[in-house]
XYZ file of C-alpha atoms in Angstrom:
652
model
C 108.758 119.648 99.685
C 108.976 116.599 97.556
C 107.665 118.567 94.605
C 110.668 118.604 92.231
C 110.892 116.795 89.129
C 107.205 117.060 88.304
C 105.689 114.564 85.741
C 102.501 114.206 84.008
C 101.799 112.594 80.726
C 100.470 110.630 77.826
C 102.917 108.625 75.895
C 103.391 107.704 72.286
C 105.119 104.359 71.620
C 105.512 102.116 68.665
C 103.838 103.499 65.577
C 102.411 101.063 63.100
C 101.674 102.235 59.504
C 98.937 100.935 57.150
C 100.236 100.681 53.698
C 98.366 102.657 50.955
C 97.253 100.759 47.990
C 96.730 101.749 44.397
C 94.607 99.641 42.010
C 94.098 99.959 38.352
C 91.189 98.322 36.467
C 91.333 97.555 32.750
C 89.355 95.657 30.270
C 89.383 97.486 27.001
C 88.651 100.995 28.267
C 91.152 103.876 28.309
C 90.196 104.975 31.869
C 91.040 103.490 35.209
C 89.664 103.513 38.892
C 91.852 104.599 41.663
C 91.114 103.938 45.352
C 91.819 106.649 47.885
C 94.931 106.069 50.031
C 94.288 104.535 53.281
C 94.738 106.970 56.249
C 97.796 105.912 58.104
C 97.861 105.779 61.918
C 99.947 104.783 64.840
C 99.152 103.050 68.153
C 99.806 105.274 71.186
C 99.847 104.113 74.876
C 98.139 106.771 76.630
C 98.915 107.792 80.403
C 98.528 110.833 82.583
C 100.640 111.716 85.666
C 101.576 114.515 87.828
C 103.389 115.874 90.790
C 102.300 115.474 94.452
C 100.682 117.980 96.837
C 101.287 117.451 100.467
C 97.850 118.777 101.655
C 95.629 116.296 99.770
C 95.010 112.567 99.787
C 92.483 112.655 96.821
C 92.321 115.018 93.956
C 89.897 112.933 91.916
C 88.954 114.206 88.394
C 86.914 112.883 85.495
C 88.750 113.102 82.422
C 86.415 112.853 79.449
C 88.643 113.124 76.448
C 92.008 113.923 75.053
C 92.499 115.455 71.484
C 95.596 116.498 69.592
C 95.658 119.860 67.773
C 97.201 119.659 64.248
C 99.983 121.870 63.470
C 98.959 124.619 60.852
C 95.199 124.485 61.665
C 92.340 122.062 61.498
C 90.020 120.515 63.987
C 91.499 118.687 66.893
C 91.714 114.859 66.640
C 90.118 113.079 69.628
C 92.565 110.108 70.502
C 90.844 109.010 73.703
C 87.372 108.998 75.140
C 86.324 107.894 78.687
C 84.244 104.929 79.306
C 80.602 105.582 80.364
C 80.260 106.374 83.227
C 83.631 108.372 83.322
C 85.691 107.082 86.238
C 87.558 109.294 88.568
C 91.344 109.401 88.253
C 93.174 110.411 91.741
C 95.863 112.782 90.509
C 97.328 112.729 93.894
C 98.618 109.127 93.643
C 100.475 109.866 90.408
C 103.546 111.328 92.141
C 105.960 111.105 89.256
C 104.077 107.985 87.929
C 102.151 107.322 84.818
C 98.533 105.999 84.903
C 97.935 103.941 81.853
C 94.594 104.861 80.130
C 94.911 102.555 77.214
C 96.148 102.186 73.723
C 94.957 104.552 71.200
C 95.120 105.149 67.519
C 96.622 108.440 66.222
C 96.476 109.561 62.682
C 99.942 110.161 61.238
C 100.851 113.984 61.272
C 102.292 116.727 63.190
C 100.661 118.194 66.316
C 101.249 121.367 68.127
C 98.954 121.007 71.247
C 96.390 119.131 73.036
C 92.978 119.792 74.531
C 91.939 117.764 77.622
C 88.224 117.783 78.429
C 87.538 117.479 82.246
C 83.982 117.104 83.679
C 83.047 120.085 86.010
C 79.430 119.351 87.262
C 78.831 119.261 90.920
C 80.543 116.118 92.456
C 82.708 115.629 89.412
C 85.870 116.727 91.294
C 86.685 115.101 94.540
C 88.954 116.824 97.272
C 89.947 114.893 100.486
C 92.516 116.439 102.894
C 95.537 114.468 103.615
C 96.320 112.653 106.747
C 98.972 115.183 107.609
C 98.556 118.479 105.741
C 101.039 121.310 106.145
C 100.776 123.284 109.434
C 98.048 125.763 109.441
C 95.942 124.093 106.693
C 92.355 125.318 107.367
C 90.533 121.985 107.221
C 90.865 118.873 109.376
C 92.903 115.902 108.140
C 90.756 113.369 106.207
C 87.960 115.901 105.634
C 85.996 115.411 102.353
C 85.359 118.767 100.932
C 81.623 119.159 100.090
C 80.855 119.682 96.340
C 79.176 123.046 97.061
C 82.441 124.335 98.419
C 84.456 123.569 95.158
C 84.387 126.060 92.447
C 85.936 124.827 89.119
C 86.970 127.743 87.124
C 86.574 127.976 83.286
C 83.695 125.529 82.904
C 81.426 125.884 79.939
C 78.043 124.505 78.892
C 74.843 124.289 80.835
C 73.613 122.571 84.153
C 74.272 118.944 84.038
C 76.697 119.195 81.322
C 79.726 121.426 82.286
C 82.942 120.597 80.764
C 86.333 122.413 81.088
C 88.484 122.409 78.128
C 92.161 122.661 79.106
C 94.460 123.744 76.138
C 98.051 122.913 76.294
C 100.661 124.179 73.891
C 103.473 121.859 73.142
C 106.950 123.096 73.709
C 107.875 121.785 70.222
C 105.697 120.042 67.673
C 104.954 116.120 68.066
C 105.385 114.343 64.761
C 103.594 110.954 64.474
C 105.064 108.833 61.731
C 105.227 105.106 60.867
C 108.952 104.998 61.503
C 109.367 106.997 64.785
C 108.713 106.325 68.306
C 107.491 109.430 69.840
C 106.400 110.409 73.458
C 104.423 113.299 74.795
C 104.330 114.565 78.419
C 101.662 116.661 79.790
C 102.083 117.652 83.346
C 99.495 118.384 86.076
C 101.321 120.335 88.535
C 99.518 119.903 91.744
C 101.894 122.079 93.662
C 101.175 125.077 91.413
C 100.101 127.975 93.614
C 97.196 128.850 91.292
C 95.878 125.256 90.953
C 93.784 124.795 94.310
C 93.275 128.048 96.134
C 91.317 128.282 99.351
C 89.490 131.558 100.173
C 86.673 132.824 102.464
C 84.653 135.444 100.612
C 82.149 137.426 102.843
C 79.225 135.703 101.062
C 80.477 132.348 102.467
C 79.948 133.364 106.064
C 83.402 132.307 107.245
C 83.455 129.001 105.357
C 86.436 128.172 103.161
C 85.688 127.902 99.391
C 88.159 126.033 97.160
C 88.777 127.474 93.586
C 90.269 124.890 91.169
C 91.981 126.090 87.910
C 93.226 123.534 85.350
C 94.393 126.054 82.908
C 98.023 126.911 83.784
C 98.921 123.928 85.927
C 98.781 121.543 82.885
C 101.743 122.085 80.644
C 104.027 120.194 78.168
C 106.987 118.418 79.503
C 109.442 116.761 77.007
C 110.257 113.034 77.710
C 113.091 111.424 75.678
C 112.801 107.865 76.571
C 109.600 106.009 77.300
C 111.382 102.969 78.692
C 112.213 105.032 81.654
C 108.596 106.135 82.484
C 107.645 104.786 85.914
C 104.095 103.400 85.761
C 101.697 103.125 88.522
C 100.238 99.849 89.228
C 97.241 99.257 86.643
C 94.001 97.447 87.460
C 92.286 95.297 85.066
C 90.297 92.215 84.224
C 92.044 89.329 82.382
C 90.317 88.599 79.171
C 92.823 86.009 77.726
C 96.132 84.405 77.869
C 97.854 84.286 74.513
C 98.044 80.790 72.802
C 101.764 80.910 73.121
C 101.665 81.808 76.858
C 103.826 84.824 76.536
C 101.294 87.419 77.215
C 97.932 88.300 78.733
C 95.345 90.793 77.701
C 93.322 92.815 80.234
C 90.534 95.265 80.008
C 91.493 98.383 81.970
C 89.393 98.709 85.319
C 89.250 101.792 87.521
C 88.609 101.859 91.330
C 85.446 103.621 92.616
C 85.978 106.990 94.234
C 85.052 107.993 96.879
C 86.374 104.437 98.191
C 83.708 102.058 98.930
C 83.819 98.957 101.368
C 84.385 96.489 99.656
C 85.882 98.438 96.849
C 84.513 97.722 93.437
C 85.572 98.362 89.852
C 84.405 100.508 87.015
C 85.072 98.625 83.751
C 86.996 100.523 81.087
C 86.816 99.845 77.342
C 90.554 99.943 76.373
C 92.489 96.642 76.157
C 96.214 96.081 77.117
C 98.537 93.281 76.173
C 101.027 92.727 78.834
C 103.950 90.321 78.354
C 105.608 88.098 81.002
C 109.223 88.928 81.655
C 110.980 85.937 79.811
C 114.453 86.719 81.025
C 114.141 87.787 84.742
C 110.685 86.173 85.352
C 107.423 87.851 86.538
C 106.497 87.444 90.172
C 102.789 86.228 90.421
C 100.724 86.520 93.538
C 97.550 84.437 93.911
C 95.822 86.318 96.574
C 92.957 83.745 96.855
C 95.417 80.869 97.274
C 98.032 83.040 99.057
C 100.845 81.763 96.923
C 103.828 83.527 95.135
C 105.687 82.055 92.125
C 108.032 83.400 89.516
C 106.919 82.675 85.951
C 108.618 83.399 82.587
C 105.244 82.814 80.734
C 101.647 82.538 81.613
C 101.203 78.923 80.028
C 100.429 77.213 83.332
C 97.926 80.032 84.203
C 95.989 79.973 80.852
C 93.011 78.417 82.499
C 93.088 80.171 85.917
C 93.692 83.711 85.053
C 90.887 84.702 82.565
C 88.040 86.639 84.277
C 90.141 87.299 87.345
C 90.894 90.862 88.489
C 94.602 91.767 88.398
C 96.917 94.525 89.713
C 99.885 94.747 87.664
C 103.368 96.581 88.058
C 104.495 97.063 84.521
C 107.283 98.712 82.580
C 107.669 99.800 78.857
C 110.105 98.298 76.562
C 111.955 100.208 73.930
C 109.598 98.855 71.192
C 106.554 100.210 73.224
C 105.380 96.775 74.731
C 104.512 96.348 78.308
C 106.142 93.783 80.461
C 104.895 92.727 83.699
C 107.252 92.925 86.821
C 104.733 91.740 89.405
C 101.156 90.340 89.039
C 98.493 90.100 91.744
C 95.320 88.122 90.951
C 92.140 87.404 92.639
C 88.453 86.580 91.970
C 87.422 89.719 93.938
C 88.470 93.258 93.028
C 88.666 94.338 96.563
C 91.521 91.845 97.167
C 93.820 93.219 94.480
C 92.875 96.825 95.460
C 93.043 96.587 99.197
C 96.704 97.432 99.637
C 97.756 100.865 101.043
C 99.149 103.222 98.286
C 100.454 106.683 99.146
C 103.135 108.555 100.811
C 104.874 107.323 103.956
C 103.844 109.409 106.972
C 105.725 107.583 109.638
C 108.593 105.225 110.151
C 109.025 103.856 113.661
C 112.219 101.670 113.888
C 111.504 100.699 117.537
C 108.249 99.077 116.660
C 108.957 98.281 113.025
C 105.567 99.910 112.078
C 105.211 102.287 109.195
C 102.302 104.339 108.380
C 101.075 104.933 104.867
C 98.506 107.544 103.757
C 95.511 106.115 101.794
C 92.969 107.756 99.385
C 90.661 108.500 102.277
C 93.050 110.777 104.064
C 93.905 108.269 106.806
C 97.067 106.780 107.850
C 97.231 102.879 107.714
C 99.679 101.381 110.158
C 101.736 98.146 108.730
C 104.103 96.033 110.376
C 107.321 95.068 108.818
C 108.696 91.629 109.651
C 111.573 89.478 108.735
C 109.787 88.398 105.655
C 108.843 91.795 104.130
C 110.325 92.402 100.857
C 111.350 95.853 99.452
C 111.375 96.583 95.838
C 112.478 99.859 93.905
C 110.670 100.656 90.704
C 113.377 101.113 88.135
C 111.902 100.578 84.679
C 115.011 101.370 82.846
C 116.746 98.501 84.552
C 114.837 95.282 84.261
C 116.958 93.263 86.695
C 116.676 95.830 89.549
C 112.958 96.380 88.831
C 112.300 92.560 89.369
C 114.670 91.966 92.315
C 114.029 92.815 96.008
C 116.525 95.368 97.126
C 116.067 94.416 100.915
C 114.229 92.220 103.288
C 113.253 92.584 106.817
C 113.361 95.187 109.671
C 116.998 96.133 109.026
C 115.921 98.070 105.967
C 113.982 100.447 108.274
C 116.803 100.842 110.892
C 119.187 101.907 108.153
C 116.812 104.724 107.128
C 116.370 103.170 103.709
C 112.700 103.907 104.004
C 111.784 107.378 105.406
C 108.907 109.708 105.730
C 108.036 111.184 102.246
C 108.653 108.160 100.039
C 105.849 107.087 97.847
C 104.979 103.307 98.159
C 102.475 100.701 97.371
C 102.203 98.027 99.895
C 100.779 94.577 99.641
C 99.687 92.881 102.779
C 99.916 89.210 103.784
C 96.314 89.105 104.912
C 93.757 92.114 104.351
C 91.442 90.739 107.197
C 94.530 90.509 109.770
C 95.160 92.745 112.750
C 97.756 94.267 112.604
C 98.330 94.350 109.090
C 101.738 92.724 107.982
C 103.465 93.945 104.819
C 104.371 91.238 102.352
C 106.021 93.592 99.860
C 106.676 97.227 99.489
C 106.977 98.735 96.150
C 109.076 102.060 96.582
C 107.859 104.053 93.577
C 109.806 107.356 94.401
C 112.551 107.748 97.030
C 113.022 111.230 98.165
C 115.257 112.685 100.978
C 115.245 116.233 102.019
C 116.235 118.495 104.814
C 119.066 120.686 106.078
C 122.313 120.135 103.941
C 125.719 119.875 105.695
C 129.120 118.450 105.161
C 128.933 118.625 101.149
C 132.163 117.274 99.552
C 133.231 115.570 96.424
C 131.505 112.339 97.357
C 128.154 113.392 98.955
C 126.560 115.410 101.632
C 124.317 114.979 104.808
C 120.571 115.548 105.016
C 119.254 116.245 108.478
C 115.440 116.289 108.945
C 113.315 116.774 112.003
C 109.632 116.177 112.245
C 106.979 116.719 114.938
C 107.300 112.944 115.636
C 110.905 112.204 116.716
C 110.738 108.651 115.511
C 110.530 110.082 111.945
C 113.700 112.044 112.216
C 116.862 111.209 110.225
C 120.320 112.434 109.707
C 121.908 110.450 106.810
C 125.016 110.899 104.619
C 124.346 110.017 100.957
C 126.568 109.837 97.958
C 126.046 111.479 94.692
C 125.384 109.121 91.760
C 128.488 108.231 89.807
C 129.611 110.500 87.164
C 129.288 107.696 84.693
C 125.493 107.106 85.594
C 122.795 108.081 83.037
C 120.479 110.667 84.320
C 117.727 113.038 83.189
C 117.535 116.725 83.560
C 114.223 118.423 84.348
C 113.769 119.202 80.603
C 113.974 115.444 79.779
C 117.463 115.524 78.228
C 120.001 112.786 78.845
C 122.925 113.837 81.039
C 125.465 112.023 83.040
C 125.958 112.200 86.796
C 124.746 114.361 89.509
C 122.853 117.757 88.871
C 121.165 120.404 90.857
C 119.242 123.605 90.511
C 117.482 126.324 92.469
C 113.862 125.926 93.302
C 111.510 126.645 90.216
C 114.500 127.238 88.066
C 114.950 123.631 86.552
C 115.777 124.976 83.128
C 118.950 126.373 84.832
C 120.304 123.240 86.179
C 123.765 122.870 86.817
C 125.090 119.486 85.359
C 128.236 117.978 83.905
C 131.695 117.636 85.350
C 131.547 120.785 87.407
C 128.145 120.195 89.025
C 129.613 118.653 92.210
C 132.038 121.298 92.722
C 129.503 124.134 92.118
C 127.191 122.348 94.617
C 129.691 122.140 97.242
C 130.461 125.891 96.864
C 126.765 126.790 96.898
C 125.844 124.888 100.060
C 129.017 124.848 102.247
C 128.356 128.053 104.084
C 125.445 130.036 105.065
C 124.409 133.258 106.767
C 124.315 134.040 110.556
C 121.776 136.639 111.863
C 123.081 136.025 115.478
C 120.579 136.206 118.501
C 118.022 133.357 118.781
C 117.831 133.040 114.900
C 121.403 132.146 114.469
C 122.812 130.583 111.464
C 120.722 129.517 108.397
C 122.154 127.021 106.074
C 121.043 125.437 102.835
C 117.939 123.253 102.468
C 117.061 120.821 99.647
C 115.239 117.861 98.315
C 116.580 115.040 96.154
C 115.368 111.969 94.268
C 117.427 108.854 95.073
C 118.243 105.675 93.121
C 119.315 102.296 94.481
C 122.574 100.283 93.811
C 124.436 102.977 91.845
C 128.139 102.354 91.160
C 128.890 105.060 93.854
C 126.946 102.958 96.381
C 126.174 99.332 95.179
C 124.327 98.564 98.401
C 122.179 101.626 99.100
C 120.770 104.920 98.065
C 122.610 107.497 95.933
C 121.274 111.147 94.967
C 120.481 111.766 91.374
C 119.867 115.435 91.898
C 119.258 118.128 94.536
C 116.788 121.087 94.476
C 117.875 124.055 96.762
C 114.701 125.161 98.465
C 114.201 128.697 99.720
C 114.377 129.213 103.556
C 111.866 131.510 105.035
C 113.614 134.295 107.082
C 112.002 136.177 109.993
C 110.474 139.649 109.303
C 113.331 142.116 109.252
C 114.259 145.533 108.429
C 116.868 147.202 105.868
C 120.040 148.397 107.356
C 122.120 149.227 104.058
C 119.917 150.446 101.211
C 119.612 148.697 98.000
C 122.407 149.164 95.470
C 124.348 147.016 93.059
C 121.584 144.390 93.344
C 121.998 143.742 96.944
C 121.107 145.221 100.316
C 121.580 144.329 103.989
C 119.048 143.464 106.618
C 118.645 142.438 110.316
C 115.654 140.186 111.542
C 113.455 139.812 114.521
C 115.194 137.634 117.016
C 118.628 138.371 115.472
C 121.460 140.581 116.624
C 121.044 144.203 115.548
C 124.795 144.210 115.076
C 124.944 141.183 112.626
C 123.227 142.296 109.312
C 123.202 139.790 106.455
C 123.730 140.753 102.725
C 120.707 139.791 100.509
C 121.507 139.277 96.796
C 118.730 140.171 94.237
C 118.757 138.600 90.728
C 117.762 140.940 87.924
C 118.300 138.301 85.270
C 115.274 137.611 82.993
C 113.565 134.289 83.553
C 115.316 133.762 86.850
C 114.803 137.155 88.529
C 113.905 137.450 92.210
C 110.034 137.811 92.684
C 109.500 141.152 94.263
C 106.402 142.608 95.736
C 105.463 145.912 97.285
C 102.810 145.803 99.972
C 101.255 149.129 100.640
C 98.621 149.719 103.394
C 97.065 153.182 103.336
C 93.801 154.200 104.714
C 92.745 150.654 105.476
C 93.324 149.503 101.960
C 96.181 146.918 101.166
C 97.563 147.014 97.621
C 100.097 144.314 96.482
C 102.199 145.417 93.518
C 104.631 143.002 91.722
C 107.905 144.700 90.725
C 109.668 143.535 87.674
C 113.314 144.060 88.493
C 114.443 143.184 85.134
C 113.267 146.626 83.931
C 114.669 150.081 84.627
C 111.308 151.076 86.137
C 111.325 148.090 88.482
C 114.946 148.713 89.564
C 113.989 152.316 90.279
C 111.020 151.262 92.384
C 112.959 148.803 94.426
C 115.824 151.344 94.970
C 113.306 153.925 96.179
C 111.554 151.290 98.390
C 114.536 149.489 100.067
C 115.954 152.268 102.237
C 117.178 152.049 105.754
C 114.428 150.987 108.164
C 111.982 149.586 105.468
C 110.422 146.396 106.758
C 111.190 143.377 104.468
C 110.435 139.754 104.247
C 112.722 137.405 102.347
C 112.575 133.892 101.171
C 116.014 132.729 99.920
C 118.770 130.271 99.633
C 121.702 130.552 101.991
C 124.878 131.081 100.139
C 128.369 131.479 101.686
C 128.202 134.780 103.241
C 124.847 135.981 101.618
C 121.240 135.199 101.076
C 120.145 134.431 97.639
C 116.736 135.939 97.466
C 113.933 133.959 95.562
C 110.867 136.075 97.014
C 111.240 139.507 98.561
C 108.491 141.531 99.980
C 108.814 145.086 101.268
C 106.258 147.251 102.954
C 105.145 150.817 102.660
C 102.419 153.038 104.111
C 101.244 151.815 107.526
C 104.029 149.541 108.424
C 103.904 146.057 110.175
C 105.398 146.082 113.638
C 109.112 144.891 114.079
């Protein structure tokens, strides 16, 4: 459930204007010639990103173009076009990360939306099942879905030339000017329930087909500060080192998907200028010579770097320039690419082996030794971004790296057995589980997995109230904040956020019997070396996740926006109160399921309307079977999804 704070985007940075000129010509005549004003444009670094899905290792798409829609009408302005052949971009690897596509020129103006064009021919979308999908997933781990079993919805054109136009309306207009630094965030929500849907129609003879719908899961998400954008490692070929040694220029490269052995690159057409960190230094790894040095410019490498392949961890500056935090260089692309990137599947503190998911849907075991360095990607803090936060096996035993973190690992020797981790870039740090012991300084997350070595129970602090943070809408706030699942616009923030969180989570409901007590569950993004905990992780936020409740029956009918129920396995004498929200935009999702004469009908009930309230009042009477997903509150269950059954009833 690490799906909070979803991110996906392309970003506008420093905008450079071209001055219009007016020239008059004389020479004895009364007339003059006037040249037309030169169109003004800005340079926009372009990235895409998204949120993760636990079930997939690869969701590979061919993005063909991106265009901006002028406000007030007019033709869309294409600002980026893919190289030919168009490479795949694995959306699954962009868990809250940005993938740099290149720098593009954007005409000055105001834009109200964007059009993304995605290729939809057979084989243009790749799906590979994760190494550890959720329980009950219908396909085996690591399976590559056949192209014939993938149905891309909304495609147009003819055979061999099927595109899918994805229209996105901005939450507010984007104004491109020569004096303003703008950013635009477009979000691929891989966890959207309508994005990838498996179904087994009768014509498929029992086989599972996968319907993919890009319209809906892609949306506008505001971003206020591009310097805080966390970028995925970018690949490229070095074209030149600047004469002053301060920067290098690369041409963007893309790995081949599905993965080949050895992996090769697809050359892009976009160039990127990336500067050395003149203050903190850039760590430069020569993977051919197996050396590691820290440089503040690339002068000494001016002869050796050109034409080499590189992998670069970079960050944006406020002025839109890119600065390299770490650079890996080799004469072979497979050397810079061959480093596991993905979510941590297992952490075994007895053997000091971690397992990281790769793009082929397999887990890669890696040994952590005394020399392994751990980094936490924090682009807004240059010093932290460039400095190891820990070294050696003690980092694991302290649960500073747990299952669910997103990492990019560099190994000492890619041909060695076992693989030994030289450095581990922690790109996103996420803790989750049952919440307990919440107080004014922090709370405890307890998480149990199928493999006991992955379990943890860890008390973590909230970030300091003086620490800058960002809410789900991209606004700058201070200190810890929290919200209920799928209601990020209703986040509780500010000086009362911690007190409200303690009240919301210190309690729960008790159904008795074998079900017993249910307490709050959540997921959080963590940051390193906050003032609240200078030597460890602190929590920026918490998302309260609905807890599934066993099938039950209504004991007290619905009235006053609540009812009471007991559940299978619980005590018949210990009913629990269920609260139903009827507030627009945050109302409980209610469904009536009716089975009559062998036909099942599912009807959504809008409880924000009088007719919806009448329907739920008539439906939730004593004895009605009911299924609830909700957040346990002190003494009651706050319903997120509620399903009640009519007609031929399920067995209780």
